[in-house]
Amino acid sequence: MDDIRADKLQSPFLREIVERGLVHQCTDVAALDELLSDGPAAAYIGFDCTAPSLHAGSLVPITLLRVLQKHGHKPIVVLGGGTTKIGDPSDKDEQRPLLSDEVIAANKAGIKSVLEKYLTFGDGPSDAVAVDNAEWLEPLRYLDFLRDVGSHFTINRMLSFESVKRRLDREQPMTLLEFNYMVLQAYDFVQLGDRFGCRLQMGGSDQWGNIVNGVELARRIDGQTYFGLTGPLLTTASGDKMGKTAAGAVWLDAERFSPFDFWQYWRNVDDADVGRLLRAFTDLPAERIAELEALEGQELNEAKKVLASELTAMCHGPAAAAAAAETARQTFEEGQLDSGLPTVELPRGELADGIRAYELLRLAGLCTTGGEARRLVSQGGGRVNDEVIADPLQPITNADLTDEGVIKVSAGKKRHVLIKPV
């Protein structure tokens, strides 16, 4: 929000997230500033369990919680075991696939393990707590719920939210199940107000409609003032969504996206995004960030390396960040083949028979489809052992193994994977 000035705020938490560029909308900044200045407060963000990990797009809400805790407030993480069974229609053209209880439980555990890298969980006043909204949603008696909670919602108001209007404008169906999602998320806020005295809900900008519903419902039920705050979507300076690669999402789980690939992703961001990302996601002093974003030309690459190392250390630990940086240095600056590169194992028999080059690019995770791999080769971006692939049908065999017993497969000059026969 351009009209919020950090120097006019009393709350250190609000000041910092405004300075970081992490505030998009807020229901009542002045009153929230007063609440957060009076002493420790609780705030929550919900994460539905639709995947076994969070990805880079979740760094905005994660950082909001992390900075909240840093300033002595209490973060509440709602792991939506209940709402995941419905599926949030926000920013979706069609209904999400319905997941089994077993998959939801596994996803919940994976998301919690990611959040434990960024937040301190425990029993202390500012320690984070994780709760599952299935605890209060599953026992609901439907008719009682419709009478006591549903009476506070109007169809007119619900149809006015962008997440609903977009679906209807595109003539995509929205089920009654999905339409209930915003009611249930709003009810989460009521429960958290009762259980933890929580008065602030935060989230991504795509959650604004759901958050406003919760603010209004909680106020109507208990008469207190509640607040909503959203952060911006993670985008590039050109407006494109960040957090995606040719191989898929930039996951915050090392098993789904290696620390080296994570480091490389941030090392390769656009020049125009470096300062903003340093400010938003690292804990570097403002003076140091100003120095780094003032660099130009080739020197700006040093700022990108700092960004990559800071974010990788936060997500995967300092040792993983240092190893990724060293692997990148050896691979790109010295031209060495480093064992720290991501490795994909393939049965030795497959290489004995020969694998077409475009298919090997796909198996390495450098391309998501065979068609994408063929296009990469046709554009001169596919390489095997640093040699440009001339023909996508070229067979790659055990004869292509290096002295180290691997095959280096590359997409462009910066993305590499080692193929190891087993």
Short mmCIF file of C-alpha atoms in Angstrom, two decimals:
data_model
loop_
_atom_site.label_atom_id
_atom_site.label_comp_id
_atom_site.label_asym_id
_atom_site.label_seq_id
_atom_site.Cartn_x
_atom_site.Cartn_y
_atom_site.Cartn_z
CA MET A 1 0.00 0.00 0.00
CA ASP A 2 1.71 3.15 -1.22
CA ASP A 3 -0.26 5.40 1.18
CA ILE A 4 1.13 3.73 4.34
CA ARG A 5 4.26 5.44 5.64
CA ALA A 6 6.49 3.37 7.88
CA ASP A 7 7.67 6.44 9.80
CA LYS A 8 4.09 7.16 10.87
CA LEU A 9 3.60 3.73 12.47
CA GLN A 10 4.22 2.88 16.13
CA SER A 11 4.29 -0.92 15.84
CA PRO A 12 7.79 -2.24 14.99
CA PHE A 13 6.18 -5.19 13.21
CA LEU A 14 4.04 -3.03 10.94
CA ARG A 15 6.93 -0.64 10.31
CA GLU A 16 9.20 -3.45 9.23
CA ILE A 17 6.76 -5.20 6.88
CA VAL A 18 5.89 -1.87 5.24
CA GLU A 19 9.61 -1.14 4.76
CA ARG A 20 10.06 -4.61 3.29
CA GLY A 21 7.23 -3.99 0.79
CA LEU A 22 5.16 -6.83 2.25
CA VAL A 23 1.83 -5.03 2.76
CA HIS A 24 -0.76 -5.03 0.00
CA GLN A 25 -4.05 -4.35 1.80
CA CYS A 26 -5.17 -3.80 5.39
CA THR A 27 -8.62 -3.32 6.85
CA ASP A 28 -7.75 -0.54 9.34
CA VAL A 29 -4.07 0.35 9.59
CA ALA A 30 -4.37 2.94 12.36
CA ALA A 31 -6.39 0.70 14.68
CA LEU A 32 -4.19 -2.33 13.95
CA ASP A 33 -1.09 -0.23 14.66
CA GLU A 34 -2.57 0.66 18.04
CA LEU A 35 -3.40 -2.98 18.85
CA LEU A 36 0.09 -4.20 17.95
CA SER A 37 1.72 -1.38 19.94
CA ASP A 38 -0.15 -2.24 23.15
CA GLY A 39 1.74 -5.51 23.68
CA PRO A 40 2.09 -9.04 22.30
CA ALA A 41 -0.74 -10.08 19.97
CA ALA A 42 -1.61 -13.25 18.07
CA ALA A 43 -2.04 -13.41 14.30
CA TYR A 44 -2.68 -16.31 11.98
CA ILE A 45 -2.23 -17.49 8.42
CA GLY A 46 -3.85 -20.61 7.00
CA PHE A 47 -2.19 -23.11 4.68
CA ASP A 48 -4.36 -25.74 3.03
CA CYS A 49 -2.76 -29.17 2.72
CA THR A 50 -2.99 -29.50 -1.06
CA ALA A 51 0.68 -30.44 -1.61
CA PRO A 52 3.43 -32.12 0.45
CA SER A 53 5.45 -28.90 0.63
CA LEU A 54 5.17 -25.14 0.34
CA HIS A 55 6.86 -23.37 -2.56
CA ALA A 56 8.60 -20.03 -3.17
CA GLY A 57 5.24 -18.32 -3.66
CA SER A 58 4.61 -18.95 0.05
CA LEU A 59 7.62 -16.89 1.12
CA VAL A 60 5.50 -13.74 1.50
CA PRO A 61 3.12 -15.22 4.12
CA ILE A 62 5.99 -17.14 5.76
CA THR A 63 7.99 -13.91 6.08
CA LEU A 64 4.99 -12.11 7.57
CA LEU A 65 4.83 -14.77 10.29
CA ARG A 66 8.60 -14.77 10.80
CA VAL A 67 8.77 -10.99 11.25
CA LEU A 68 5.70 -11.12 13.52
CA GLN A 69 7.50 -13.56 15.81
CA LYS A 70 10.71 -11.54 15.67
CA HIS A 71 8.85 -8.61 17.27
CA GLY A 72 7.45 -10.67 20.15
CA HIS A 73 4.00 -11.50 18.76
CA LYS A 74 2.54 -15.00 18.50
CA PRO A 75 2.20 -16.67 15.08
CA ILE A 76 -0.63 -19.15 14.65
CA VAL A 77 -0.39 -21.53 11.69
CA VAL A 78 -3.68 -23.08 10.63
CA LEU A 79 -3.04 -26.29 8.71
CA GLY A 80 -6.32 -26.68 6.88
CA GLY A 81 -7.04 -30.36 7.26
CA GLY A 82 -10.73 -29.46 7.18
CA THR A 83 -10.87 -26.84 4.44
CA THR A 84 -8.56 -28.92 2.22
CA LYS A 85 -11.44 -31.39 1.90
CA ILE A 86 -13.39 -28.66 0.10
CA GLY A 87 -10.71 -26.78 -1.85
CA ASP A 88 -10.25 -23.01 -2.00
CA PRO A 89 -11.83 -21.65 -5.21
CA SER A 90 -9.73 -18.47 -5.06
CA ASP A 91 -7.82 -17.87 -8.31
CA LYS A 92 -8.88 -21.27 -9.70
CA ASP A 93 -10.80 -21.95 -12.92
CA GLU A 94 -12.02 -25.34 -11.78
CA GLN A 95 -12.53 -27.36 -8.64
CA ARG A 96 -9.43 -28.77 -6.97
CA PRO A 97 -9.13 -32.58 -6.90
CA LEU A 98 -10.53 -34.01 -3.67
CA LEU A 99 -7.81 -35.64 -1.55
CA SER A 100 -8.01 -38.63 0.77
CA ASP A 101 -7.49 -38.31 4.53
CA GLU A 102 -4.15 -40.12 4.21
CA VAL A 103 -2.84 -37.71 1.56
CA ILE A 104 -4.01 -34.69 3.56
CA ALA A 105 -2.25 -36.00 6.68
CA ALA A 106 1.01 -36.55 4.77
CA ASN A 107 0.80 -33.11 3.18
CA LYS A 108 0.14 -31.52 6.56
CA ALA A 109 3.29 -33.11 8.00
CA GLY A 110 5.36 -31.92 5.03
CA ILE A 111 4.11 -28.35 5.31
CA LYS A 112 4.75 -28.27 9.06
CA SER A 113 8.34 -29.42 8.50
CA VAL A 114 8.91 -26.55 6.07
CA LEU A 115 7.46 -23.98 8.47
CA GLU A 116 9.72 -25.27 11.27
CA LYS A 117 12.69 -23.96 9.27
CA TYR A 118 11.38 -20.40 9.55
CA LEU A 119 9.46 -20.29 12.85
CA THR A 120 10.13 -21.36 16.43
CA PHE A 121 7.32 -23.60 17.67
CA GLY A 122 6.71 -24.21 21.37
CA ASP A 123 4.81 -23.15 24.46
CA GLY A 124 6.36 -19.74 25.03
CA PRO A 125 4.44 -16.45 24.71
CA SER A 126 5.80 -15.72 21.24
CA ASP A 127 6.31 -19.34 20.14
CA ALA A 128 4.37 -20.39 17.07
CA VAL A 129 1.56 -22.90 17.37
CA ALA A 130 0.10 -25.09 14.63
CA VAL A 131 -3.56 -26.08 14.69
CA ASP A 132 -5.71 -28.08 12.29
CA ASN A 133 -9.11 -26.57 11.49
CA ALA A 134 -10.51 -30.09 11.12
CA GLU A 135 -10.59 -29.99 14.94
CA TRP A 136 -13.56 -27.59 14.93
CA LEU A 137 -14.95 -28.03 11.40
CA GLU A 138 -15.48 -31.80 11.37
CA PRO A 139 -17.70 -31.93 14.52
CA LEU A 140 -20.03 -29.20 13.19
CA ARG A 141 -23.72 -30.02 13.09
CA TYR A 142 -24.64 -28.75 9.66
CA LEU A 143 -28.11 -27.36 10.40
CA ASP A 144 -26.93 -25.60 13.54
CA PHE A 145 -23.97 -24.19 11.60
CA LEU A 146 -26.19 -22.88 8.80
CA ARG A 147 -28.47 -21.21 11.36
CA ASP A 148 -25.78 -19.72 13.62
CA VAL A 149 -23.10 -18.81 11.07
CA GLY A 150 -24.74 -18.90 7.64
CA SER A 151 -27.25 -16.23 8.68
CA HIS A 152 -24.41 -13.69 8.76
CA PHE A 153 -23.65 -14.11 5.05
CA THR A 154 -25.60 -12.85 2.05
CA ILE A 155 -25.39 -14.36 -1.41
CA ASN A 156 -25.16 -10.82 -2.81
CA ARG A 157 -21.99 -10.14 -0.81
CA MET A 158 -20.43 -13.51 -1.61
CA LEU A 159 -21.03 -13.05 -5.34
CA SER A 160 -19.21 -9.71 -5.23
CA PHE A 161 -15.81 -11.21 -4.43
CA GLU A 162 -13.33 -11.42 -7.31
CA SER A 163 -12.58 -15.13 -6.77
CA VAL A 164 -16.24 -15.92 -7.42
CA LYS A 165 -16.83 -13.33 -10.17
CA ARG A 166 -13.87 -14.61 -12.20
CA ARG A 167 -15.19 -18.15 -12.19
CA LEU A 168 -18.68 -17.06 -13.18
CA ASP A 169 -17.43 -14.61 -15.83
CA ARG A 170 -15.51 -17.48 -17.46
CA GLU A 171 -18.64 -19.63 -17.27
CA GLN A 172 -16.73 -22.18 -15.18
CA PRO A 173 -18.92 -24.04 -12.69
CA MET A 174 -18.53 -23.43 -8.96
CA THR A 175 -19.93 -26.19 -6.78
CA LEU A 176 -21.94 -25.64 -3.62
CA LEU A 177 -19.05 -27.36 -1.82
CA GLU A 178 -16.58 -24.69 -2.98
CA PHE A 179 -19.06 -21.88 -2.31
CA ASN A 180 -19.03 -22.94 1.34
CA TYR A 181 -15.25 -22.51 1.55
CA MET A 182 -15.31 -18.81 2.38
CA VAL A 183 -17.87 -19.43 5.15
CA LEU A 184 -15.70 -22.10 6.75
CA GLN A 185 -12.51 -20.01 6.50
CA ALA A 186 -14.36 -17.12 8.13
CA TYR A 187 -15.42 -19.48 10.93
CA ASP A 188 -11.74 -20.31 11.51
CA PHE A 189 -11.22 -16.70 12.59
CA VAL A 190 -14.07 -16.95 15.09
CA GLN A 191 -12.56 -20.09 16.59
CA LEU A 192 -9.06 -18.62 16.80
CA GLY A 193 -10.44 -15.51 18.45
CA ASP A 194 -12.08 -17.69 21.10
CA ARG A 195 -9.14 -20.02 21.62
CA PHE A 196 -6.14 -17.68 21.36
CA GLY A 197 -7.52 -14.14 21.47
CA CYS A 198 -6.37 -13.83 17.84
CA ARG A 199 -7.48 -10.56 16.26
CA LEU A 200 -5.42 -10.48 13.03
CA GLN A 201 -5.59 -12.72 9.98
CA MET A 202 -2.90 -12.40 7.30
CA GLY A 203 -2.45 -14.02 3.91
CA GLY A 204 -1.70 -13.51 0.23
CA SER A 205 -3.53 -10.87 -1.78
CA ASP A 206 -5.67 -13.56 -3.42
CA GLN A 207 -7.18 -14.23 0.03
CA TRP A 208 -8.50 -10.71 0.59
CA GLY A 209 -12.16 -11.62 0.07
CA ASN A 210 -11.95 -14.63 2.40
CA ILE A 211 -10.13 -12.57 5.04
CA VAL A 212 -12.67 -9.74 4.93
CA ASN A 213 -15.44 -12.31 5.42
CA GLY A 214 -13.67 -13.59 8.53
CA VAL A 215 -13.17 -10.08 9.92
CA GLU A 216 -16.85 -9.27 9.48
CA LEU A 217 -18.14 -12.58 10.85
CA ALA A 218 -15.96 -12.49 13.97
CA ARG A 219 -17.00 -8.89 14.69
CA ARG A 220 -20.69 -9.72 14.34
CA ILE A 221 -20.46 -12.73 16.63
CA ASP A 222 -18.50 -11.27 19.55
CA GLY A 223 -18.59 -7.50 18.97
CA GLN A 224 -14.80 -6.97 19.00
CA THR A 225 -12.71 -5.39 16.25
CA TYR A 226 -10.81 -7.80 14.03
CA PHE A 227 -8.25 -7.07 11.36
CA GLY A 228 -7.11 -8.40 7.99
CA LEU A 229 -3.81 -7.82 6.21
CA THR A 230 -2.50 -9.23 2.95
CA GLY A 231 0.92 -9.30 1.35
CA PRO A 232 1.55 -8.91 -2.38
CA LEU A 233 1.82 -11.85 -4.74
CA LEU A 234 5.42 -12.78 -5.50
CA THR A 235 6.01 -11.36 -8.97
CA THR A 236 8.91 -10.12 -11.10
CA ALA A 237 9.40 -6.45 -11.92
CA SER A 238 7.66 -7.16 -15.25
CA GLY A 239 4.59 -8.52 -13.43
CA ASP A 240 5.13 -12.23 -14.10
CA LYS A 241 4.50 -14.70 -11.29
CA MET A 242 7.67 -15.90 -9.55
CA GLY A 243 8.37 -19.32 -8.08
CA LYS A 244 8.22 -21.43 -11.24
CA THR A 245 10.88 -23.06 -13.42
CA ALA A 246 10.66 -25.11 -16.59
CA ALA A 247 10.64 -28.21 -14.39
CA GLY A 248 7.86 -26.92 -12.10
CA ALA A 249 7.49 -25.15 -8.76
CA VAL A 250 10.41 -23.91 -6.65
CA TRP A 251 9.61 -26.08 -3.62
CA LEU A 252 10.93 -25.32 -0.14
CA ASP A 253 11.57 -29.02 0.47
CA ALA A 254 15.06 -30.28 -0.43
CA GLU A 255 13.73 -33.62 -1.68
CA ARG A 256 11.47 -31.92 -4.22
CA PHE A 257 13.82 -29.11 -5.23
CA SER A 258 17.51 -29.44 -4.38
CA PRO A 259 19.37 -26.74 -2.41
CA PHE A 260 21.61 -26.21 -5.45
CA ASP A 261 18.62 -25.62 -7.74
CA PHE A 262 17.12 -23.35 -5.07
CA TRP A 263 20.34 -21.33 -4.90
CA GLN A 264 20.51 -21.16 -8.68
CA TYR A 265 16.91 -19.96 -8.96
CA TRP A 266 17.62 -16.86 -6.84
CA ARG A 267 21.04 -16.35 -8.42
CA ASN A 268 19.33 -16.02 -11.82
CA VAL A 269 16.60 -13.51 -10.96
CA ASP A 270 16.25 -10.43 -13.14
CA ASP A 271 18.52 -7.49 -12.31
CA ALA A 272 15.49 -5.29 -11.59
CA ASP A 273 14.26 -7.64 -8.85
CA VAL A 274 17.42 -7.99 -6.76
CA GLY A 275 16.96 -5.07 -4.36
CA ARG A 276 13.27 -5.74 -3.80
CA LEU A 277 13.86 -9.43 -3.01
CA LEU A 278 16.79 -8.66 -0.68
CA ARG A 279 14.56 -6.23 1.20
CA ALA A 280 11.54 -8.53 1.33
CA PHE A 281 13.10 -11.82 2.35
CA THR A 282 16.55 -11.39 3.91
CA ASP A 283 17.56 -10.01 7.31
CA LEU A 284 20.42 -7.93 5.94
CA PRO A 285 20.69 -4.35 7.28
CA ALA A 286 19.12 -1.66 5.10
CA GLU A 287 22.55 -0.09 4.52
CA ARG A 288 23.96 -3.35 3.16
CA ILE A 289 20.94 -3.85 0.88
CA ALA A 290 21.36 -0.29 -0.44
CA GLU A 291 25.01 -1.07 -1.26
CA LEU A 292 24.11 -4.28 -3.07
CA GLU A 293 21.26 -2.88 -5.16
CA ALA A 294 23.45 0.05 -6.21
CA LEU A 295 25.83 -2.33 -8.00
CA GLU A 296 25.68 -2.34 -11.79
CA GLY A 297 26.67 -4.58 -14.69
CA GLN A 298 28.64 -7.68 -13.83
CA GLU A 299 29.07 -6.49 -10.24
CA LEU A 300 25.33 -6.94 -9.69
CA ASN A 301 25.93 -10.70 -9.96
CA GLU A 302 27.62 -10.48 -6.56
CA ALA A 303 24.37 -9.10 -5.11
CA LYS A 304 22.49 -12.00 -6.69
CA LYS A 305 24.89 -14.46 -5.06
CA VAL A 306 24.26 -12.82 -1.69
CA LEU A 307 20.50 -13.08 -2.25
CA ALA A 308 20.80 -16.75 -3.24
CA SER A 309 23.00 -17.62 -0.27
CA GLU A 310 20.84 -15.77 2.27
CA LEU A 311 17.61 -17.41 1.11
CA THR A 312 19.17 -20.87 0.77
CA ALA A 313 20.70 -20.64 4.26
CA MET A 314 17.31 -19.67 5.69
CA CYS A 315 15.53 -22.55 3.95
CA HIS A 316 18.15 -25.32 3.94
CA GLY A 317 20.81 -24.21 6.41
CA PRO A 318 24.17 -22.39 6.09
CA ALA A 319 26.09 -25.54 5.12
CA ALA A 320 23.77 -26.28 2.18
CA ALA A 321 24.00 -22.65 1.05
CA ALA A 322 27.80 -22.69 1.17
CA ALA A 323 27.92 -26.00 -0.72
CA ALA A 324 25.56 -24.70 -3.41
CA ALA A 325 27.60 -21.52 -3.83
CA GLU A 326 30.83 -23.53 -4.13
CA THR A 327 29.29 -25.94 -6.63
CA ALA A 328 28.14 -22.99 -8.72
CA ARG A 329 31.59 -21.39 -8.53
CA GLN A 330 33.36 -24.55 -9.67
CA THR A 331 30.80 -25.31 -12.38
CA PHE A 332 30.46 -21.86 -13.89
CA GLU A 333 33.66 -20.05 -13.02
CA GLU A 334 36.17 -22.90 -13.25
CA GLY A 335 34.32 -25.16 -15.68
CA GLN A 336 34.73 -28.17 -13.41
CA LEU A 337 32.28 -31.04 -13.09
CA ASP A 338 31.17 -30.90 -9.48
CA SER A 339 29.56 -33.77 -7.61
CA GLY A 340 27.40 -31.25 -5.76
CA LEU A 341 25.16 -30.86 -8.80
CA PRO A 342 21.69 -32.44 -8.62
CA THR A 343 21.90 -36.13 -9.50
CA VAL A 344 19.31 -38.39 -11.12
CA GLU A 345 19.90 -42.14 -11.01
CA LEU A 346 18.94 -44.33 -13.98
CA PRO A 347 19.17 -48.09 -14.41
CA ARG A 348 22.43 -48.89 -16.18
CA GLY A 349 20.54 -51.10 -18.63
CA GLU A 350 18.60 -48.12 -20.00
CA LEU A 351 21.82 -46.36 -20.95
CA ALA A 352 23.18 -49.58 -22.44
CA ASP A 353 20.24 -49.60 -24.83
CA GLY A 354 20.55 -45.86 -25.45
CA ILE A 355 18.18 -43.04 -24.46
CA ARG A 356 17.19 -40.35 -26.93
CA ALA A 357 18.66 -37.00 -25.98
CA TYR A 358 15.35 -35.17 -25.66
CA GLU A 359 14.01 -37.94 -23.41
CA LEU A 360 17.10 -37.72 -21.19
CA LEU A 361 16.48 -33.98 -20.73
CA ARG A 362 12.97 -34.82 -19.55
CA LEU A 363 14.12 -37.62 -17.24
CA ALA A 364 16.69 -35.23 -15.74
CA GLY A 365 13.87 -32.86 -14.80
CA LEU A 366 15.25 -30.08 -16.98
CA CYS A 367 12.08 -30.11 -19.11
CA THR A 368 8.58 -31.11 -18.15
CA THR A 369 7.56 -32.71 -21.46
CA GLY A 370 9.19 -34.29 -24.48
CA GLY A 371 7.91 -31.46 -26.66
CA GLU A 372 9.54 -28.88 -24.44
CA ALA A 373 12.81 -30.86 -24.57
CA ARG A 374 12.69 -31.02 -28.37
CA ARG A 375 12.19 -27.25 -28.55
CA LEU A 376 15.14 -26.73 -26.20
CA VAL A 377 17.35 -28.82 -28.48
CA SER A 378 16.12 -27.04 -31.62
CA GLN A 379 17.06 -23.71 -30.01
CA GLY A 380 20.57 -24.94 -29.20
CA GLY A 381 19.97 -25.00 -25.44
CA GLY A 382 20.36 -28.74 -24.79
CA ARG A 383 23.79 -30.08 -23.90
CA VAL A 384 25.37 -33.40 -22.94
CA ASN A 385 28.77 -33.13 -21.26
CA ASP A 386 28.86 -29.45 -22.31
CA GLU A 387 28.47 -30.35 -26.00
CA VAL A 388 25.44 -28.94 -27.83
CA ILE A 389 22.93 -31.63 -28.78
CA ALA A 390 22.54 -31.46 -32.55
CA ASP A 391 19.69 -33.98 -32.89
CA PRO A 392 16.95 -34.56 -30.29
CA LEU A 393 16.90 -38.24 -31.35
CA GLN A 394 20.64 -38.64 -30.72
CA PRO A 395 21.12 -41.75 -28.52
CA ILE A 396 22.93 -41.23 -25.22
CA THR A 397 24.62 -44.40 -23.97
CA ASN A 398 27.18 -45.68 -21.47
CA ALA A 399 29.81 -44.52 -23.94
CA ASP A 400 28.95 -40.94 -22.94
CA LEU A 401 29.90 -41.51 -19.28
CA THR A 402 32.69 -39.22 -18.07
CA ASP A 403 35.72 -40.39 -16.13
CA GLU A 404 33.66 -39.69 -12.98
CA GLY A 405 31.07 -42.24 -14.16
CA VAL A 406 28.27 -39.73 -14.83
CA ILE A 407 26.71 -37.83 -17.71
CA LYS A 408 26.25 -34.09 -17.36
CA VAL A 409 22.99 -32.92 -18.94
CA SER A 410 22.31 -29.19 -19.28
CA ALA A 411 19.53 -26.82 -20.22
CA GLY A 412 21.23 -23.59 -21.24
CA LYS A 413 24.35 -22.46 -19.43
CA LYS A 414 23.07 -22.43 -15.87
CA ARG A 415 20.93 -25.51 -15.24
CA HIS A 416 22.75 -28.83 -14.93
CA VAL A 417 21.97 -32.34 -13.72
CA LEU A 418 24.23 -35.37 -13.40
CA ILE A 419 22.88 -38.68 -14.72
CA LYS A 420 24.29 -41.57 -12.70
CA PRO A 421 23.80 -45.20 -13.83
CA VAL A 422 23.04 -47.66 -11.02
#
